[in-house]
Coordinates of C-alpha atoms in Angstrom, one line a residue:
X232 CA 6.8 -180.2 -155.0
X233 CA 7.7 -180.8 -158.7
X234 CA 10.8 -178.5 -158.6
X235 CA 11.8 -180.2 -155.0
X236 CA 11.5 -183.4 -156.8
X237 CA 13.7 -181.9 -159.6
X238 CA 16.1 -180.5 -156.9
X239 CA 16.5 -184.4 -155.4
X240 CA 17.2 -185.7 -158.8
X241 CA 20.0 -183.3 -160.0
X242 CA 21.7 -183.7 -156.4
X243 CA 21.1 -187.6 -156.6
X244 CA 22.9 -187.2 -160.0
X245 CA 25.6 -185.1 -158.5
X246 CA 26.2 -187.2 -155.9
X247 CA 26.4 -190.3 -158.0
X248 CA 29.0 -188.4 -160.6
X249 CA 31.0 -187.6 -157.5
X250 CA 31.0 -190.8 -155.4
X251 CA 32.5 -192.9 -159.0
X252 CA 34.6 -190.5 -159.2
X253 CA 35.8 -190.7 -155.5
X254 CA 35.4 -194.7 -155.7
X255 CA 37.5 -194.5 -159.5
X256 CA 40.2 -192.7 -157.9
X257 CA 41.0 -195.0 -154.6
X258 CA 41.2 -197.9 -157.1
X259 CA 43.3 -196.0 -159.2
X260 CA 45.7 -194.0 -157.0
X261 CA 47.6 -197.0 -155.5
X262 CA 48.6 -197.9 -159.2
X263 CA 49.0 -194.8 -160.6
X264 CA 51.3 -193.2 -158.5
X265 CA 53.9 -196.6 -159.5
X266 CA 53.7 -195.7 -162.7
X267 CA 56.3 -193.5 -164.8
X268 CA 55.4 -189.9 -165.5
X269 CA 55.6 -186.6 -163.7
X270 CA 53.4 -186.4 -160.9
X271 CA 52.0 -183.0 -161.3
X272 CA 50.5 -180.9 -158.6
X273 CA 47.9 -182.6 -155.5
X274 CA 45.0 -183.2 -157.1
X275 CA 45.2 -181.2 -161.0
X276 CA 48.3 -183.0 -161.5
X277 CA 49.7 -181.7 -165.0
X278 CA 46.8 -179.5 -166.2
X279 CA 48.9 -176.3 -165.8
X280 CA 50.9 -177.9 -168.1
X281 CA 48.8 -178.3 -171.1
X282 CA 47.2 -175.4 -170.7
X283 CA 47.9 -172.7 -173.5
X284 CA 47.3 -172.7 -177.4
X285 CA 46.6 -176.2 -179.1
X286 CA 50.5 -176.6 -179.6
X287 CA 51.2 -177.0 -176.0
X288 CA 50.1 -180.0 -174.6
X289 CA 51.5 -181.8 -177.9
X290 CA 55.1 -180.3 -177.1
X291 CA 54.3 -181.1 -173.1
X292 CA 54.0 -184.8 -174.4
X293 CA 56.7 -184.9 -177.0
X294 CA 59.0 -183.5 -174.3
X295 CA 57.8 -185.9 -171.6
X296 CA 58.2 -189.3 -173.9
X297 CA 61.5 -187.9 -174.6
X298 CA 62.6 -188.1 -170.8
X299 CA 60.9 -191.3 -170.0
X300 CA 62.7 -193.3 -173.0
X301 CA 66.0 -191.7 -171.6
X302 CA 64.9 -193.6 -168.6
X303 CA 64.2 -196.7 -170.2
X304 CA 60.5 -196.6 -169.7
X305 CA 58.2 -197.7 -172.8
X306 CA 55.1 -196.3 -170.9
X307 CA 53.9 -192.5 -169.9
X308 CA 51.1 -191.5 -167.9
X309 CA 49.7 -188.5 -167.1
X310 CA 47.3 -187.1 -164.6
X311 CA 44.9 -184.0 -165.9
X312 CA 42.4 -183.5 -162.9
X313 CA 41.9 -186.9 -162.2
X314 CA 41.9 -188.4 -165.8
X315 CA 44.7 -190.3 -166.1
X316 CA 46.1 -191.0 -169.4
X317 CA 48.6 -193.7 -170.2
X318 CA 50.4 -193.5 -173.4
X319 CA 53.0 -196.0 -175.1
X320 CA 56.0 -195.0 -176.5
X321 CA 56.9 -197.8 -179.1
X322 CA 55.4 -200.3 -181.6
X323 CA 55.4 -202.8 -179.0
X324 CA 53.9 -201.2 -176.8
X325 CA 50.8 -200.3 -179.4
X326 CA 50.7 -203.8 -180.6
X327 CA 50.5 -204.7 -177.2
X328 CA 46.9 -202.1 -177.2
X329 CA 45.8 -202.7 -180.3
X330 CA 46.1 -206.7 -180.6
X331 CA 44.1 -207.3 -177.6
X332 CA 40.5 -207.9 -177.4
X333 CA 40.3 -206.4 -173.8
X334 CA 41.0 -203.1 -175.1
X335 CA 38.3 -202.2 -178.1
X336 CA 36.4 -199.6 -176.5
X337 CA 36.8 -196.5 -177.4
X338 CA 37.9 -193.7 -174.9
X339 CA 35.8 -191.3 -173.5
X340 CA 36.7 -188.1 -175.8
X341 CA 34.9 -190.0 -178.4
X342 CA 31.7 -189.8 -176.6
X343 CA 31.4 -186.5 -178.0
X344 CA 31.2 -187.1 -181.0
X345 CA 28.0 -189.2 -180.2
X346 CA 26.1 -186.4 -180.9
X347 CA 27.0 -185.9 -184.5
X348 CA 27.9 -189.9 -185.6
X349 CA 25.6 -191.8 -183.3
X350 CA 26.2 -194.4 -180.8
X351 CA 26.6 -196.9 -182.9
X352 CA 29.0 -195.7 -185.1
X353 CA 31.9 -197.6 -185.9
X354 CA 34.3 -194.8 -185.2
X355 CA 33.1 -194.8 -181.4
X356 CA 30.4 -197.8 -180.5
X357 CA 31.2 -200.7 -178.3
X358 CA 33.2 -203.3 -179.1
X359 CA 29.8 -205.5 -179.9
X360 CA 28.3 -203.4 -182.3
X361 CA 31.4 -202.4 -183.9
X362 CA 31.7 -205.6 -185.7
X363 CA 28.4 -205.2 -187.3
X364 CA 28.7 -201.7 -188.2
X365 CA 32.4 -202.8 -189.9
X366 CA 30.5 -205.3 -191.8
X367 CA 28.0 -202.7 -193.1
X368 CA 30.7 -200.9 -194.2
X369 CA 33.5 -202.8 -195.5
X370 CA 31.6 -203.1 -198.8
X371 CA 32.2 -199.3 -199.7
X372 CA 36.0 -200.1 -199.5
X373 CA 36.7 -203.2 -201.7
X374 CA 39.5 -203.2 -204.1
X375 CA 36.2 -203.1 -206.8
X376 CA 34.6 -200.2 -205.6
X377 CA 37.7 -198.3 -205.0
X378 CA 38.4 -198.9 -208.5
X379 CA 35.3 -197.7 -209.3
X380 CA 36.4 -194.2 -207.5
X381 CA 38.7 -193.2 -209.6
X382 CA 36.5 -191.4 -211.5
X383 CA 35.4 -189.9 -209.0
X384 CA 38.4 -188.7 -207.7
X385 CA 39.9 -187.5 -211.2
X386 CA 37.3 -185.1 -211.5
X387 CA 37.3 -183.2 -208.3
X388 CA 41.4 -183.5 -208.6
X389 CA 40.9 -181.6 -212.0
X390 CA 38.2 -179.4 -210.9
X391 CA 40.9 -178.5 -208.2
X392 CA 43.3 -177.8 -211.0
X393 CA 40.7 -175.3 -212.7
X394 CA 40.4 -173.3 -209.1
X395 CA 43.7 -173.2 -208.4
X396 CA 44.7 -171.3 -212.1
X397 CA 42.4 -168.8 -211.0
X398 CA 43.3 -168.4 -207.3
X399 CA 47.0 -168.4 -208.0
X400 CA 46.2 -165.1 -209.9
X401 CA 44.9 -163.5 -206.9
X402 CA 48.2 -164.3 -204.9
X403 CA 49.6 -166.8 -202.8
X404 CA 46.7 -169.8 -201.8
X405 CA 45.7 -171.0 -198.7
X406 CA 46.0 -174.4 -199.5
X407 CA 44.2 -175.5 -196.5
X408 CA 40.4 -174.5 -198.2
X409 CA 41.5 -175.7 -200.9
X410 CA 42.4 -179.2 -200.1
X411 CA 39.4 -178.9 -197.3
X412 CA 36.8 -178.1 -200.3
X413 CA 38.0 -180.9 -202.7
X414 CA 38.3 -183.7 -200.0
X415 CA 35.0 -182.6 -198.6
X416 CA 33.2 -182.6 -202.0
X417 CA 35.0 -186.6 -202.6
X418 CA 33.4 -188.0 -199.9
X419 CA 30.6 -186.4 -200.1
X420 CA 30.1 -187.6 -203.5
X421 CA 31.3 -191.1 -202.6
X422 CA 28.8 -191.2 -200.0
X423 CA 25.6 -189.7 -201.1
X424 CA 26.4 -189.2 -204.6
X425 CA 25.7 -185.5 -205.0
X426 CA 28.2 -182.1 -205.2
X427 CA 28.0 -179.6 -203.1
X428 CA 31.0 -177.4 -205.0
X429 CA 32.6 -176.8 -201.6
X430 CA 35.3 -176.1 -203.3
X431 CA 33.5 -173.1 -204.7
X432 CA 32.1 -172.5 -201.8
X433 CA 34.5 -172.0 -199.1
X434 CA 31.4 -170.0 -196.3
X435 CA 29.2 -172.6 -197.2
X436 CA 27.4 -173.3 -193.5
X437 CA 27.9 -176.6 -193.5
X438 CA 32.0 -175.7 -194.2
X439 CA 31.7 -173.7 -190.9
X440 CA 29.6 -175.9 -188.6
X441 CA 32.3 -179.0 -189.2
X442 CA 34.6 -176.7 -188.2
X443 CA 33.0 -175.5 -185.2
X444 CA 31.9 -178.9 -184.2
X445 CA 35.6 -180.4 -184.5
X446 CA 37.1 -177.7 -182.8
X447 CA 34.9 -178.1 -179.7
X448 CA 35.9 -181.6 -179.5
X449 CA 39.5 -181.0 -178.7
X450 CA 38.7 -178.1 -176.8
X451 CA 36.6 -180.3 -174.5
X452 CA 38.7 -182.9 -173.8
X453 CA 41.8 -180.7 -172.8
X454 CA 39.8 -177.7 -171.1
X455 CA 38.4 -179.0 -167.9
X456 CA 35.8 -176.2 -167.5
X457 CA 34.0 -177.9 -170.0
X458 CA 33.6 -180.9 -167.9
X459 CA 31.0 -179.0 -165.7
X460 CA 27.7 -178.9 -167.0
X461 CA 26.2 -175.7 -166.2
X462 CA 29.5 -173.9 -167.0
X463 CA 29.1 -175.8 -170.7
X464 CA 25.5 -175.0 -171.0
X465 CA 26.0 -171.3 -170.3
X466 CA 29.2 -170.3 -172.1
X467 CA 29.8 -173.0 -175.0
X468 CA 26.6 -174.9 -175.5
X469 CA 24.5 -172.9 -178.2
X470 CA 27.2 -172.8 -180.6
X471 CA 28.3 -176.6 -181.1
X472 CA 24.0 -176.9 -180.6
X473 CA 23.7 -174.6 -183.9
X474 CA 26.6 -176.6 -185.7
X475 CA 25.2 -180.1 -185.0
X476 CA 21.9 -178.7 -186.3
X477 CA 23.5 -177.3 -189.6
X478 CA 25.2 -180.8 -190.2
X479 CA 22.3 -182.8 -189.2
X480 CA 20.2 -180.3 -191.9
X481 CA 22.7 -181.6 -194.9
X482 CA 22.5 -185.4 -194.1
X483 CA 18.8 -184.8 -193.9
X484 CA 18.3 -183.4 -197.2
X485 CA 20.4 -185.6 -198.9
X486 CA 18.6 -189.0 -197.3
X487 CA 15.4 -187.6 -197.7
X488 CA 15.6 -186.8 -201.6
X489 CA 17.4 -189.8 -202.5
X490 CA 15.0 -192.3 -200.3
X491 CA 12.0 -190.1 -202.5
X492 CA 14.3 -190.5 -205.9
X493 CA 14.1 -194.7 -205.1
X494 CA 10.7 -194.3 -204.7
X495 CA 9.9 -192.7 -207.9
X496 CA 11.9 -194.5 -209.6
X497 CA 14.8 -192.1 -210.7
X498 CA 17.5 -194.3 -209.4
X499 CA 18.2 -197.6 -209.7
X500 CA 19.2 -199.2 -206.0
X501 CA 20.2 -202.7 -208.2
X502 CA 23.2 -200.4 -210.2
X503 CA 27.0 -202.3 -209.2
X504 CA 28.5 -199.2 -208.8
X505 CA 26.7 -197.1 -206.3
X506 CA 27.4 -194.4 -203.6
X507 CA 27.4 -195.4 -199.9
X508 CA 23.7 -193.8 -199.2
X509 CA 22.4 -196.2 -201.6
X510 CA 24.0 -199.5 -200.4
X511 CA 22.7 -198.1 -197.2
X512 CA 18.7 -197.8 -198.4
X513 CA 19.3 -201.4 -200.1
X514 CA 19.8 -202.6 -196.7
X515 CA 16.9 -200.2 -194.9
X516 CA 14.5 -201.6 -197.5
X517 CA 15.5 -205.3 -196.4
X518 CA 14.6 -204.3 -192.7
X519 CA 18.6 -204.3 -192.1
X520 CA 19.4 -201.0 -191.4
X521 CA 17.2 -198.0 -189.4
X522 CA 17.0 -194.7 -191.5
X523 CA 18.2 -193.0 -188.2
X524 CA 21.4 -195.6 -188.4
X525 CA 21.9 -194.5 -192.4
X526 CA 21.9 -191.2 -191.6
X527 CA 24.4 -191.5 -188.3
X528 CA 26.8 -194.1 -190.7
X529 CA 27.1 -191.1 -193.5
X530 CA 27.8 -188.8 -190.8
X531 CA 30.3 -191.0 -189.3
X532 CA 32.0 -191.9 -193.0
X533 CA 32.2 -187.9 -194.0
X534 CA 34.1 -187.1 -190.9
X535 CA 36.2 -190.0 -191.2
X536 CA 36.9 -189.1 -194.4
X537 CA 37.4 -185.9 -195.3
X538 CA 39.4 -183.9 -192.3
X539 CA 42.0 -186.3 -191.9
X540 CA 42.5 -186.4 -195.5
X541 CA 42.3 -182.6 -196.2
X542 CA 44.8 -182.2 -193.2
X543 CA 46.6 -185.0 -194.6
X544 CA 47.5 -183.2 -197.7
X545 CA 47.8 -179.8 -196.4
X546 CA 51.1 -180.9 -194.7
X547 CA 52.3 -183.0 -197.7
X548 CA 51.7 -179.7 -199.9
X549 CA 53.6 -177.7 -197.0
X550 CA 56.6 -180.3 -197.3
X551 CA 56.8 -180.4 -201.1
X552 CA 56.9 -176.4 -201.0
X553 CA 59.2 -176.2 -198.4
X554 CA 61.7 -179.0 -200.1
X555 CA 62.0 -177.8 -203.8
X556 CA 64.7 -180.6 -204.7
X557 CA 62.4 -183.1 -203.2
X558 CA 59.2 -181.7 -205.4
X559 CA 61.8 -181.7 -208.3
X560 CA 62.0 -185.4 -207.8
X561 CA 58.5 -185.8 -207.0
X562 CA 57.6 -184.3 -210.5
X563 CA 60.1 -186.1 -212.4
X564 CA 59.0 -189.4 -211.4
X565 CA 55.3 -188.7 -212.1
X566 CA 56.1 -187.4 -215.9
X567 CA 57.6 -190.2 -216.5
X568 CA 54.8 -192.8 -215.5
X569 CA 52.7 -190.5 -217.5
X570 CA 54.8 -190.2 -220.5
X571 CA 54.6 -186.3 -220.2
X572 CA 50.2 -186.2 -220.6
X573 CA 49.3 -183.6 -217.9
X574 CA 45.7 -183.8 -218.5
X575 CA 44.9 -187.4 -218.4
X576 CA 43.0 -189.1 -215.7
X577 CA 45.1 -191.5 -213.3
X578 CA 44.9 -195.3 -213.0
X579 CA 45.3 -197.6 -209.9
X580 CA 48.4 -198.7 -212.4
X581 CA 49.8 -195.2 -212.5
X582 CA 49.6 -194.9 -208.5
X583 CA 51.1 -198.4 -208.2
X584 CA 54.1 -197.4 -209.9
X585 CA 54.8 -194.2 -207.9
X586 CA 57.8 -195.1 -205.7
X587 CA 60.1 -192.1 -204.5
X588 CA 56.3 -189.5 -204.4
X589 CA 54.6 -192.7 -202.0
X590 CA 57.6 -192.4 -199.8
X591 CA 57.7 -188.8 -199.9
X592 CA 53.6 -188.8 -198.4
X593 CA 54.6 -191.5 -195.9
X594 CA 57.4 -189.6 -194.4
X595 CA 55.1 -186.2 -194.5
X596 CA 52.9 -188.3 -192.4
X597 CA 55.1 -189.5 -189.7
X598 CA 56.5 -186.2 -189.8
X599 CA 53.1 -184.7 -189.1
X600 CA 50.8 -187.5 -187.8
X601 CA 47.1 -186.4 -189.2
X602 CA 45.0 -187.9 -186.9
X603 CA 47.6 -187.5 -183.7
X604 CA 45.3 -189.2 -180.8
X605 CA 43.9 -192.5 -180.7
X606 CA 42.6 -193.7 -177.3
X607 CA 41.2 -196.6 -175.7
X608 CA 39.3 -196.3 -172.5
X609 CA 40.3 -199.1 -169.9
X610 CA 36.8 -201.0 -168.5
X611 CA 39.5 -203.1 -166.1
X612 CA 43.3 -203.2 -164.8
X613 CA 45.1 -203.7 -167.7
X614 CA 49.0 -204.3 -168.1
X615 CA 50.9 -202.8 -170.5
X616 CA 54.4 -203.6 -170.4
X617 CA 55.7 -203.7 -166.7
X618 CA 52.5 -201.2 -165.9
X619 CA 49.3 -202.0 -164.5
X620 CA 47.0 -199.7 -165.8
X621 CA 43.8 -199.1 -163.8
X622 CA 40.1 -199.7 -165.2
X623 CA 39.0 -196.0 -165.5
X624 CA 41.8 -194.5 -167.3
X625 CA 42.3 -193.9 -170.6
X626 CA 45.3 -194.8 -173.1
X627 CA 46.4 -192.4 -175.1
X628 CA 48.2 -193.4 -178.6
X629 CA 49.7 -190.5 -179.4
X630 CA 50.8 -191.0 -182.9
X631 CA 52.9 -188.0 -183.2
X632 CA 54.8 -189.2 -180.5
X633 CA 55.2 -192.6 -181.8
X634 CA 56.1 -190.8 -185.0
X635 CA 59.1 -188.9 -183.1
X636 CA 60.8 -191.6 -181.0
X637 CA 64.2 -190.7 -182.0
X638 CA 65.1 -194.3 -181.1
X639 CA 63.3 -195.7 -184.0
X640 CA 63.7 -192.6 -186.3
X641 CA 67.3 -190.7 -185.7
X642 CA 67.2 -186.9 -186.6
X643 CA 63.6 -187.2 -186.2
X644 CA 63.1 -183.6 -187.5
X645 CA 64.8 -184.1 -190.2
X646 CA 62.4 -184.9 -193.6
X647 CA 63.8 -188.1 -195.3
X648 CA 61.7 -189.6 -198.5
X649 CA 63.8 -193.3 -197.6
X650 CA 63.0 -193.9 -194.3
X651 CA 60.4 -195.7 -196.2
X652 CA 62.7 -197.7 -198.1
X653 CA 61.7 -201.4 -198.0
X654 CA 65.4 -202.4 -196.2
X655 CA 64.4 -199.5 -193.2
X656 CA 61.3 -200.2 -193.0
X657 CA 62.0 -204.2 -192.2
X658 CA 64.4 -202.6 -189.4
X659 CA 61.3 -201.2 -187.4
X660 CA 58.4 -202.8 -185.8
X661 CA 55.4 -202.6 -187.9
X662 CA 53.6 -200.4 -185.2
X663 CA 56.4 -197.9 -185.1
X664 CA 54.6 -196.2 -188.0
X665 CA 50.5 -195.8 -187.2
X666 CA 49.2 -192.9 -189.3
X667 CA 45.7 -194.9 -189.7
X668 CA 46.5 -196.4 -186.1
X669 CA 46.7 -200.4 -186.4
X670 CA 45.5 -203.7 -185.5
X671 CA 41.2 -204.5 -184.6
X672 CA 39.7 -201.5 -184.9
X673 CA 42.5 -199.7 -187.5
X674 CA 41.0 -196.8 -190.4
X675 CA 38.9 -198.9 -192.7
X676 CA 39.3 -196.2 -195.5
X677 CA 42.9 -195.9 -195.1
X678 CA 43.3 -197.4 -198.9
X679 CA 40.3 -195.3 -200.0
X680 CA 42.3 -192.0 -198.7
X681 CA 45.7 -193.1 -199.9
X682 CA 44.4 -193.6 -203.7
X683 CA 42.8 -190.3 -203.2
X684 CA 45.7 -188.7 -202.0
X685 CA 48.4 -189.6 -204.7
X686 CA 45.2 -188.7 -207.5
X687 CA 45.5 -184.9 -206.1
X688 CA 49.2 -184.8 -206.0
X689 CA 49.9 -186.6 -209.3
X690 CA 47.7 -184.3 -210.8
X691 CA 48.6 -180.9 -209.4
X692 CA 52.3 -181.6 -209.8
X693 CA 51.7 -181.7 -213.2
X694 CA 50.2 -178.7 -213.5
X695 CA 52.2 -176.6 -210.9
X696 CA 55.3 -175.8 -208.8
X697 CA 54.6 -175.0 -205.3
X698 CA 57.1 -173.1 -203.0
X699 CA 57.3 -170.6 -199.8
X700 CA 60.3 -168.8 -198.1
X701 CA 59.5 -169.7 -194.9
X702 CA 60.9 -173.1 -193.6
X703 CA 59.6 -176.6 -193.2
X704 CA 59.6 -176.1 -189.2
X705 CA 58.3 -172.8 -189.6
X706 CA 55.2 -174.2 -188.5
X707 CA 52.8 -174.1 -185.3
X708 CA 50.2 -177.4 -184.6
X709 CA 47.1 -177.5 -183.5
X710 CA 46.0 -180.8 -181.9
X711 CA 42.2 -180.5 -182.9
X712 CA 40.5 -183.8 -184.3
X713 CA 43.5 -183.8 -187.1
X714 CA 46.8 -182.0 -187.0
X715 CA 46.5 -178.8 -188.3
X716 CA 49.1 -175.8 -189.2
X717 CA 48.9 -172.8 -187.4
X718 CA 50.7 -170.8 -189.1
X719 CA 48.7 -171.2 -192.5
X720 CA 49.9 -172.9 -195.5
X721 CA 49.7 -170.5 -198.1
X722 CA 52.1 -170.9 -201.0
X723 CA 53.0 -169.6 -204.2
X724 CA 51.2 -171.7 -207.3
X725 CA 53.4 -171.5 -210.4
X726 CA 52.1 -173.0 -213.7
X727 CA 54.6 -175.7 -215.1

């Protein structure tokens, strides 16, 4: 009787999965098939088309926006088994997304990452909660506190330094642990206040299971096997299980010892200056805040903060070794702000007055978008431009391919430093250029990461050359959570 029962339910379930789905798709097919984008095949429309390594369907889209601006369209939509995915093609078109309060939910890839963030995280809750959870966390990002960071921040970048004059020894670096070990160890610190040495510790489990985890997200918005549940829980299940478990462990540990440390006395929760756990326990011990929801919002801040950054300044070592002239100019500038002292700590004066090396990261950035995907998942008919987008689809900003509208950015391939001169950037819409997307729900640490980022490059300039013989497009990308290079990014480390 019991497993009849359990028979009923899972086919009630099934049925239910299948009949939105039907009832989504007669709402949406009378729309969709008016709107601009290749049609695709009966039913799996494009899948066979973004099917291949991670690279492919970011080249299928790249190619696609290309045809549809020749057309004159400033929309693209796409239909992957059903899912149809709409994504602008210009700043006006994002504003147009981004500016509206109809559109603050999140789309449904983020769901995914439920498991590891919580619900109620601000990277993927509702557009109800997310203004509390914004609130909770804007504090950790005032122009106080991030002044307060630089300490922080000098010391891993040095600690970097020290690791890199021994790895250099051993041969060209693989800048991408490196850069993945010292962003992971700032935010980690920045958050919960304690060092892991990630740096040093390139297997550590925690290193791998991010990894894992991340990679199964992409993978399970693009592979549509994954969609099924018993193929998921026989083939891919166990693994991301086993990561979530290793990353749940850390948070754990941390939150646990430092809640016992407040107990006992051994840190002071009424400090200024404090990491993000302990603004957190301030507010759980004024009935604010859920340990559960402490734990979930450090989660949530460490993988907001540390892949896109890491990937971040992978690329903008990649650029800087693959342009030697531009590095040239890069280092020039910076010994000159610091009067030729290659050991001192930076100040938010020194990164102000970095001109030429701030453009240099900004055009690295467009060039190779970080965080390439931002979505927004439609809860009714929405219209974007001339299109009437259908409740049940998802928009897809695709930053890279905002990035590469060669109607906003001629020889779009082409690395250029003053693009980001203050003349051509008042030529563009504001929106053209969305590395931290824009508008509502935009990065809140975007000025957190930046002042990180220009800390690690003033300082490793001044210690070292970079350079490769391979060529700035000599590069593969995999569209994971962040951008990432296939191809590697190791380079030779010269001491200056």
């Amino acid at each position: 009787m019991i497993l009849l029962l359990a028979s009923l339910g899972v086919a009630l379930f099934y049925f239910s999965w299948v009949f939105k789905m039907v009832a989504d798709w007669i709402h949406q097919y009378p729309l969709v098939k008016k709107l601009p984008g290749p049609k695709g095949l009966p039913v799996i429309g494009s899948v066979m088309d973004v099917i291949g390594d991670t690279t492919v369907p970011l080249l299928f889209f790249l190619d696609e926006a290309k045809k549809a601006r020749a057309r004159g369209e400033q929309t693209l939509t796409v239909n992957i088994i059903g899912r149809i995915m709409t994504l602008p093609l210009n700043g006006a078109m994002v504003k147009a997304i981004v500016e509206s309060n109809d559109l603050m939910a999140k789309g449904k890839d983020y769901d995914f990452l439920s498991a590891w963030v919580g619900v109620d995280s601000i990277l993927i809750t509702s557009a109800e909660i997310w203004k509390d959870s914004r609130k909770r966390l804007t504090p950790m990002f005032h122009y106080t506190m991030l002044e307060g960071y630089m300490d922080t921040f000098n010391k891993h970048a040095h600690h970097m330094v020290e690791v890199l004059k021994k790895e250099r020894l051993k041969g060209p670096v693989d800048m991408r642990n490196i850069l993945k070990g010292s962003s992971l160890d700032i935010i980690v610190d920045t958050t919960m206040g304690c060092n892991f040495s990630f740096l040093t510790n390139p297997d550590h489990p925690y290193i791998h299971a991010v990894d894992t985890f991340t990679n199964y997200v992409q993978r399970h918005s693009m592979e549509p096997q994954m969609w099924i549940n018993w193929i998921w829980f026989l083939f891919y299940h166990r693994e991301c299980h086993n990561a979530l478990n290793e990353m749940h462990k850390l948070t754990d540990e941390v939150l646990k010892g430092r809640a016992n440390a407040v107990k006992t006395g051994d840190i002071d929760l009424d400090v200024k200056r404090k990491p993000l756990i302990d603004q957190f326990l301030v507010l759980e011990q004024q009935g604010k805040m859920s340990m559960k929801l402490v734990h979930f919002d450090i989660n949530g801040v460490i993988l907001g903060g540390h892949d896109t950054t890491s990937a971040t300044l992978t690329w903008i070592f990649w650029s800087l070794a693959c342009l030697p002239e531009m590095q040239q100019r890069c280092f020039e500038e910076i010994e000159l702000i610091f009067g030729g002292d290659r050991d001192r700590d930076c100040t938010p004066e020194d990164l102000k007055e970095l001109e030429y090396t701030d453009r240099f990261i900004k055009e690295s950035m467009r060039m190779f978008a970080p965080a390439p995907l931002v979505q927004r998942g439609l809860q009714k008919d929405f219209q974007l431009g001339e299109a009437i987008l259908p409740r049940g689809s998802d928009i897809f900003m695709n930053v890279f391919v905002i990035h590469h509208n060669e109607e906003v950015y001629p020889d779009n391939w082409q690395f250029d430093p003053d693009r980001f001169l203050p003349e051509e950037v008042a030529k563009r819409h504001p929106y053209d250029y969305i590395p931290f997307s824009a508008g509502i729900r935009n990065c809140l640490g975007q000025k957190f990461a930046m002042q990180e980022i220009k800390v690690i490059v003033a300082t490793a300039l001044r210690k070292f050359s970079f350079s490769t013989d391979r060529d700035l497009l000599d590069q593969g990308f995999a569209t994971e959570v962040v951008l990432k290079p296939t191809n590697g990014c190791n380079l030779t480390v010269t001491p200056r």
